[in-house]
Short mmCIF file of C-alpha atoms in Angstrom, two decimals:
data_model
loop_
_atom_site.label_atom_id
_atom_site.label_comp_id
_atom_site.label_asym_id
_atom_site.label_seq_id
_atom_site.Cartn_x
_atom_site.Cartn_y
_atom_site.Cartn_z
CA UNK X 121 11.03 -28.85 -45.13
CA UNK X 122 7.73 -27.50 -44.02
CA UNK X 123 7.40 -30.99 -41.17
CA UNK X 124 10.70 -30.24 -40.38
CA UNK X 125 9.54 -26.49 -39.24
CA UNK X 126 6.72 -27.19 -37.79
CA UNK X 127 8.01 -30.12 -35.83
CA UNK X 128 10.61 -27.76 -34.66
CA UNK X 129 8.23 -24.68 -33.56
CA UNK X 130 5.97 -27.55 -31.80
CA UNK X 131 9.18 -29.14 -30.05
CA UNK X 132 11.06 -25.68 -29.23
CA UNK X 133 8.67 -23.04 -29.21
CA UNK X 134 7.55 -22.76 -25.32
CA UNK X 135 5.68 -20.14 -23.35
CA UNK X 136 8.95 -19.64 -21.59
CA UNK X 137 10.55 -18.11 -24.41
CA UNK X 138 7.28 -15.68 -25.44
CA UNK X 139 7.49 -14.49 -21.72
CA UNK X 140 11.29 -13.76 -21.72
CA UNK X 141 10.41 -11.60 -25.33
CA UNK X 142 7.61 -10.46 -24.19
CA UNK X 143 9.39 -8.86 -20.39
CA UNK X 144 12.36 -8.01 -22.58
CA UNK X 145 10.05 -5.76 -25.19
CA UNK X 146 8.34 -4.13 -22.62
CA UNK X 147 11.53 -3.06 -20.62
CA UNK X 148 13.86 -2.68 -23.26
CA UNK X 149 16.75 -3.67 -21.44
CA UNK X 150 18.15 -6.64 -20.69
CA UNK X 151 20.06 -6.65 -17.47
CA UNK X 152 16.70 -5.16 -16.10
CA UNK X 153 14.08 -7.75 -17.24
CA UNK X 154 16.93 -10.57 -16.07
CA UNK X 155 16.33 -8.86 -13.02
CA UNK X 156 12.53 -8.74 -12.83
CA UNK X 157 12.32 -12.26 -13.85
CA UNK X 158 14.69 -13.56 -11.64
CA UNK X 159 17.02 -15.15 -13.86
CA UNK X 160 20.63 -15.01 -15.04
CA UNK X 161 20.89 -12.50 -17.67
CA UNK X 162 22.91 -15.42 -20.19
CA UNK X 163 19.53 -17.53 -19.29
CA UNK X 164 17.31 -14.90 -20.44
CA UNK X 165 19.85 -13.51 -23.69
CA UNK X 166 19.91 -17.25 -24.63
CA UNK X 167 15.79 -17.90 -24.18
CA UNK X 168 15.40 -14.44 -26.62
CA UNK X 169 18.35 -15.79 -29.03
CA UNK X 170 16.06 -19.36 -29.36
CA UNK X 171 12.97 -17.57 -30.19
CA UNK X 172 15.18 -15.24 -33.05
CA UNK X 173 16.45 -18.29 -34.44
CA UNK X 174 13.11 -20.34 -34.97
CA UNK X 175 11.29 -16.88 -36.33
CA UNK X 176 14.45 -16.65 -38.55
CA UNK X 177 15.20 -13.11 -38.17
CA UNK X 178 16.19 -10.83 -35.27
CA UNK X 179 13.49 -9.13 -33.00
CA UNK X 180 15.83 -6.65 -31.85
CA UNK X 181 18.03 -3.89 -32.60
CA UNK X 182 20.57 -3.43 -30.27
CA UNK X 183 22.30 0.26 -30.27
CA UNK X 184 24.36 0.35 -27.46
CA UNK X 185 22.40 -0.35 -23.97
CA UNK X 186 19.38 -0.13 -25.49
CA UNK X 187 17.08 -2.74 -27.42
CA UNK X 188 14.94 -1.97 -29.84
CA UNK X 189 11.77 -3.49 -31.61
CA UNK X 190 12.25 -4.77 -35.09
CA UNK X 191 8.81 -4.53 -37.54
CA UNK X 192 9.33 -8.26 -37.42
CA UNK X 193 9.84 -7.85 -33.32
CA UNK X 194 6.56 -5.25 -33.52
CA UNK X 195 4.32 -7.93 -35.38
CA UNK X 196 5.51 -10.86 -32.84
CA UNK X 197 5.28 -8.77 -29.54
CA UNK X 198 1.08 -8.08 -29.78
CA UNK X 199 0.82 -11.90 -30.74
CA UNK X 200 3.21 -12.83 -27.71
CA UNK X 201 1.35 -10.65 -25.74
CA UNK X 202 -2.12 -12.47 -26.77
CA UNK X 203 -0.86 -15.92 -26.53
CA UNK X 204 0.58 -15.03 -22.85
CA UNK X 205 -3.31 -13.29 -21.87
CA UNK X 206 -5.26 -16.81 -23.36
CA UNK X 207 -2.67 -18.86 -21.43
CA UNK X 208 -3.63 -16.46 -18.28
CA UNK X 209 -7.26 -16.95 -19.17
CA UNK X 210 -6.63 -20.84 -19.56
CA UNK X 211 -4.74 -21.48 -16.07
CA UNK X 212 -7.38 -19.01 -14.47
CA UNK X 213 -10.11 -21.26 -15.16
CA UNK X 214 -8.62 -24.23 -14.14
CA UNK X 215 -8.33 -22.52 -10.81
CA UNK X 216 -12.03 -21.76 -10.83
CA UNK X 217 -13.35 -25.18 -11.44
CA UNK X 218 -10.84 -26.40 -8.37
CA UNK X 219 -13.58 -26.94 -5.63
CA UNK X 220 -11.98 -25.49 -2.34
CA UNK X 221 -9.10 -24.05 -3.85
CA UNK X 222 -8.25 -20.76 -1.53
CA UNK X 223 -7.76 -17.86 -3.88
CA UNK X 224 -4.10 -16.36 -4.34
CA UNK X 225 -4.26 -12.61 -5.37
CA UNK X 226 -0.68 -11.45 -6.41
CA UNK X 227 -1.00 -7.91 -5.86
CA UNK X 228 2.04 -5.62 -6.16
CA UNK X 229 1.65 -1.88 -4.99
CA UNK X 230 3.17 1.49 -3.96
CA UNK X 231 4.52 1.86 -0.42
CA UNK X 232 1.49 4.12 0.96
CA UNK X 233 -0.75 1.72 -0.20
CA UNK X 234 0.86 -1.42 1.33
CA UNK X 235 1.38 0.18 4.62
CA UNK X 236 -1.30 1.79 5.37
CA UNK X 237 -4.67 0.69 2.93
CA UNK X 238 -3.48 -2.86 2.52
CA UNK X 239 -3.58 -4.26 5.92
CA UNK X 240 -7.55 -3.33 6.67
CA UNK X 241 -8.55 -3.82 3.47
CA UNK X 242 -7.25 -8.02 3.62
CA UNK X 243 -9.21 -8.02 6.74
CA UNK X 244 -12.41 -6.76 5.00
CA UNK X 245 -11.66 -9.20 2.00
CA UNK X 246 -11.15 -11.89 4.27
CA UNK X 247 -14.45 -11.67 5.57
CA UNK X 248 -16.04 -11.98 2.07
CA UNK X 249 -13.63 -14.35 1.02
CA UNK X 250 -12.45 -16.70 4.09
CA UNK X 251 -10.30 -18.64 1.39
CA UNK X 252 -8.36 -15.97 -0.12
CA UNK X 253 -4.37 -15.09 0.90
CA UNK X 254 -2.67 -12.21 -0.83
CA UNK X 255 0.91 -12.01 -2.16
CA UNK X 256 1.95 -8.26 -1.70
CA UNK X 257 5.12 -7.03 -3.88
CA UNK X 258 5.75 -3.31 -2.88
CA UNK X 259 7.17 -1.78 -5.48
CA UNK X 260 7.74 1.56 -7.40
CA UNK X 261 5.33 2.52 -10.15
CA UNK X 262 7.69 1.90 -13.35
CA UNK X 263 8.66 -1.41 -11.28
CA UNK X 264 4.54 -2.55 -10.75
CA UNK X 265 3.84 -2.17 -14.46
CA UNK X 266 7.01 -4.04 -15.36
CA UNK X 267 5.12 -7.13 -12.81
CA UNK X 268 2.48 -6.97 -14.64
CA UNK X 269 3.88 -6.94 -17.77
CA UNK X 270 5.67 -10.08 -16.92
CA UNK X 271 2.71 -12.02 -15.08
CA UNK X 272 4.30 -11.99 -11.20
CA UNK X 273 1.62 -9.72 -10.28
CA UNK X 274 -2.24 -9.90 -10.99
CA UNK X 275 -3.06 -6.89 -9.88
CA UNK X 276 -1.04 -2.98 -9.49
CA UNK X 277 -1.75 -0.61 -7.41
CA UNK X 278 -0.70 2.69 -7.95
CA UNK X 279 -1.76 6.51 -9.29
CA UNK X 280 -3.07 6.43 -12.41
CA UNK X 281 -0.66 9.48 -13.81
CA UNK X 282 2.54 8.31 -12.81
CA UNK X 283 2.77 5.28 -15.27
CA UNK X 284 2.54 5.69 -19.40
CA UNK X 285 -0.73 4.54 -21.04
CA UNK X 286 -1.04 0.49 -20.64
CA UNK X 287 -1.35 -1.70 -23.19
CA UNK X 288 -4.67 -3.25 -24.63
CA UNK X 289 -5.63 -6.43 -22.30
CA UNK X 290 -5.01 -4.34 -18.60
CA UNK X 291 -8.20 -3.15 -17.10
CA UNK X 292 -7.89 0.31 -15.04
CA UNK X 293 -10.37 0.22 -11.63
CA UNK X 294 -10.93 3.40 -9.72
CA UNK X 295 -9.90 3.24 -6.11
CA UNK X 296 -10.18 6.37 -4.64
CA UNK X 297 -8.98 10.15 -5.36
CA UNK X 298 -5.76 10.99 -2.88
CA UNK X 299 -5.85 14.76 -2.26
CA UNK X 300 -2.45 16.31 -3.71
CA UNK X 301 -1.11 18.32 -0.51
CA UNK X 302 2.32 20.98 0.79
CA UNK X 303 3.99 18.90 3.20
CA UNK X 304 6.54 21.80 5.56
CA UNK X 305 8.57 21.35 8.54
CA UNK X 306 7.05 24.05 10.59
CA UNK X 307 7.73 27.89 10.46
CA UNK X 308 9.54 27.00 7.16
CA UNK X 309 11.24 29.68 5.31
CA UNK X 310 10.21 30.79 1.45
CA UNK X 311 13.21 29.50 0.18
CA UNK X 312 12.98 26.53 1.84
CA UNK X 313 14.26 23.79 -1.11
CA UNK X 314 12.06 21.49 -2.96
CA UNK X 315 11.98 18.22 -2.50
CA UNK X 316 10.88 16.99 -6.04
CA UNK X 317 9.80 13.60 -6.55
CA UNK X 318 10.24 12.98 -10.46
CA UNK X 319 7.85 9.74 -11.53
CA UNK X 320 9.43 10.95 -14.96
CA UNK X 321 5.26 11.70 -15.86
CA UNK X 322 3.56 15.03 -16.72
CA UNK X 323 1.97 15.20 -13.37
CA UNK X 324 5.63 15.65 -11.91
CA UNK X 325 6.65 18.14 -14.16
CA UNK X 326 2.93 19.83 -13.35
CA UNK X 327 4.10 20.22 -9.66
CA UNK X 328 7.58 21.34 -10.45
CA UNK X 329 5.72 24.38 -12.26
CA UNK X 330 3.96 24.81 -9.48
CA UNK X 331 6.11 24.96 -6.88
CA UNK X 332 8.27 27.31 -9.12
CA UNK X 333 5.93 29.52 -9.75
CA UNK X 334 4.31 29.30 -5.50
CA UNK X 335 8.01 29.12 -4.11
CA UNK X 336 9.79 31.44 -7.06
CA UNK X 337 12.91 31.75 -4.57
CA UNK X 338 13.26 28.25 -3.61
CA UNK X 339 16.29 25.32 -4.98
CA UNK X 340 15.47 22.51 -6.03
CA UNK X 341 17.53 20.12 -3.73
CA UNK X 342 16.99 16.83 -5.29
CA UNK X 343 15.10 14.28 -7.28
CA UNK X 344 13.52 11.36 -5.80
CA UNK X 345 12.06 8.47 -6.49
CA UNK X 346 8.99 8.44 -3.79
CA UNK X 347 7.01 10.44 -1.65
CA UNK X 348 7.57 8.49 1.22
CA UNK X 349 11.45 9.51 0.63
CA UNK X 350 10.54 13.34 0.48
CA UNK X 351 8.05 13.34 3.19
CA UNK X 352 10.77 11.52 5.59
CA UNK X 353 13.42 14.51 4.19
CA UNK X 354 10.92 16.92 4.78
CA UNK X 355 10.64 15.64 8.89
CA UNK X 356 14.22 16.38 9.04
CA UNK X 357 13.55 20.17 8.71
CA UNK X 358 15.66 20.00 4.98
CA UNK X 359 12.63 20.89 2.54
CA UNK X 360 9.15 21.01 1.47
CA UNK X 361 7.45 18.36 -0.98
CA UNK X 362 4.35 17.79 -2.65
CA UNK X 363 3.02 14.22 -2.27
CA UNK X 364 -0.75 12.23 -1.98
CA UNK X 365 -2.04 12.61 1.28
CA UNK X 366 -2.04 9.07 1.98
CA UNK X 367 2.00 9.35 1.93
CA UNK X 368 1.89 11.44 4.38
CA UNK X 369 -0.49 10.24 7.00
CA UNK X 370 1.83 8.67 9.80
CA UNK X 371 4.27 11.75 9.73
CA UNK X 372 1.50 14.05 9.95
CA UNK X 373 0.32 12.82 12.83
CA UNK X 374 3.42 12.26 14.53
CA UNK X 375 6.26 14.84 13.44
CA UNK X 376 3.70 17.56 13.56
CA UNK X 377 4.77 18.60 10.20
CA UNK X 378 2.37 21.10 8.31
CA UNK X 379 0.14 19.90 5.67
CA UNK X 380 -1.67 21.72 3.29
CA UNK X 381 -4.46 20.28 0.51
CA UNK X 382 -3.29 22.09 -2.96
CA UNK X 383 -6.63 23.23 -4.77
CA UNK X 384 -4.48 24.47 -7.71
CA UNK X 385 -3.26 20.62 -8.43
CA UNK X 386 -5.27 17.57 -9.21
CA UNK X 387 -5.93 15.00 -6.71
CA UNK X 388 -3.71 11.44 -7.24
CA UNK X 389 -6.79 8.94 -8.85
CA UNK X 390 -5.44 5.66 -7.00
CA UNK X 391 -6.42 2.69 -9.50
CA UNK X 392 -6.15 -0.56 -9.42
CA UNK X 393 -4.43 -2.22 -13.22
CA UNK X 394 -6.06 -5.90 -13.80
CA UNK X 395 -5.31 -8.33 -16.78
CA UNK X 396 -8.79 -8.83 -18.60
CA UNK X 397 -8.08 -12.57 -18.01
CA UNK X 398 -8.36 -11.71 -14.08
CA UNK X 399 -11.58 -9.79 -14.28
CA UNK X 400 -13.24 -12.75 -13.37
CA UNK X 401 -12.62 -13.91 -9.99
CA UNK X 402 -14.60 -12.03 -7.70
CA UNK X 403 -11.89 -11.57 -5.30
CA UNK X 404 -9.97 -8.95 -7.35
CA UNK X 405 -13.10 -6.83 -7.15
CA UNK X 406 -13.41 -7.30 -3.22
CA UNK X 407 -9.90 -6.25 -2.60
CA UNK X 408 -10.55 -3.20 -4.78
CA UNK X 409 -13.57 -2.53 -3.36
CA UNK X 410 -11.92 -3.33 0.16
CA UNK X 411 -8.92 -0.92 -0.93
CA UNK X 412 -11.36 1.88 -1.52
CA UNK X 413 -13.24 1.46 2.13
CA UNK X 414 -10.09 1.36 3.58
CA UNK X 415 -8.86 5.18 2.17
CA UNK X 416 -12.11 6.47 2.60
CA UNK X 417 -11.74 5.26 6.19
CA UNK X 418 -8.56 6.29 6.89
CA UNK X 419 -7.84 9.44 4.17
CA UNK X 420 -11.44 11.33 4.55
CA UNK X 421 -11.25 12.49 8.50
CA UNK X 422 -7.75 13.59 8.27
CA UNK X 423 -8.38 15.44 4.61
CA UNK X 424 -11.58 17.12 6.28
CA UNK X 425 -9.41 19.00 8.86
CA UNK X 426 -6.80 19.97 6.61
CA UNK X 427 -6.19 23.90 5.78
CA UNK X 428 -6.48 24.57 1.72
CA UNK X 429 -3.87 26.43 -0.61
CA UNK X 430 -5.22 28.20 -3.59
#
């Protein structure tokens, strides 16, 4: 009997099946991590049902739309999670000892960043690193840690408060500090509404007091999901928001819409989140590196001339 389960774990136990756990864990939800992993949700319900029935009891707990951990799920996820980081380390030394091999950096990241930091900072890495091509995945913050989570991405970039606290084997890199600023339409009106983006982290519920207590007479008018969403609202004359800087760059410039650096409020600390594994190759260190020129280039002048709030 013992052969016969072995031979079976050996024969039907495949890193396929840890990932699809592993993505479905993380996410708790199914439709959404069939989504992320680009598969047919039956595919991925069936990969999760194979690896129940060789542990020989369920992972999950599933109450309505929502899926659960087991204690049995619990003790399997952090071994999943290990087996999926050596496997990582494994496939990134083969790439290593491949003489001439250009480097692919899968690197997903917030709009801002993409638009606007990405661009000049693969030229600068390209100059260190004439070999190396980037695969860029813009994406929202809850959607870049879900990447990562499920091994599409290498590397997210993104503020460090608007995601919960990552998991043991993710490496957090400082990129640069993105002043928090008022963005207005001009000759706005106290009760002008607020535009509140809600990363559904304490820093957004921080700026909601804020803006309550600074703007005591203003609505909200409605939740979003990015800055670069309430900046292009506020344009249109229909609110104010508060947003990084860096969101807010290109409108700034061109809308003439009136930006102010909050002192009361943090700045955003732009990071960039690395799998130990990944530490390795250089290249992920030049493109942070590169990342950080690139907003100190482009962020610093403009912040400089800004007026302050207290």
């Amino acid at each position: 009997m013992a052969k016969s389960r072995a031979a079976a774990l050996h024969s039907e136990l495949t890193l396929r099946k840890l990932q699809a756990f592993s993505v479905v864990a993380h996410l708790g939800n199914m439709t959404e991590a069939a989504r992320q992993m680009g598969v047919a949700q039956p595919t991925l319900s069936q990969l999760v049902a194979g690896l129940e029935s060789l542990v020989g009891t369920p992972l999950f707990l599933r109450t309505g739309g929502a899926l659960v951990l087991t204690d049995a799920g619990e003790a399997l996820l952090r071994k999943a999670d290990a087996v999926l980081s050596e496997f990582d380390d494994f496939t990134t030394t083969m790439d290593s000892l491949t003489v001439d091999r250009p480097v692919q950096l899968r690197v997903a990241g917030v709009p801002s960043v993409m638009r606007l930091l990405l661009p000049p900072a693969m030229a600068e890495l390209r100059r260190a690193f004439p070999g190396a091509n980037v695969d860029g995945h813009e994406h929202s913050p809850a959607e870049i840690v879900n990447l990562l989570y499920q091994r599409t991405a290498h590397m997210g970039v993104l503020g460090a408060n608007t995601v919960p606290e990552m998991s043991a084997g993710f490496t957090q890199m400082p990129i640069y500090l993105d002043p928090t600023v008022l963005v207005s339409p001009p000759d706005a009106p106290d009760d002008l509404p607020f535009l509140h983006v809600d990363l559904g982290s304490a820093g957004s519920q921080r700026v909601a007091q804020w803006f309550a207590r600074r703007f005591p007479r203003a609505r909200s008018l409605m939740h979003l999901r990015s800055y670069e969403t309430a900046v292009r609202f506020a344009e249109e004359g229909l609110g104010r928001c508060v947003a990084p800087l860096v969101s807010c760059l290109d409108s700034q410039r061109s809308t003439g819409l009136r930006v102010q650096v909050i002192d009361d409020l943090p700045p955003r600390r732009l990071v960039a989140l690395i799998p130990q594994t990944h530490l390795r190759i250089q290249a992920y260190a030049g493109l942070v590196e590169a990342l950080g020129n690139a907003a100190r280039a482009r962020i610093d002048p403009v912040a400089a001339a800004l007026p302050h709030l207290g």
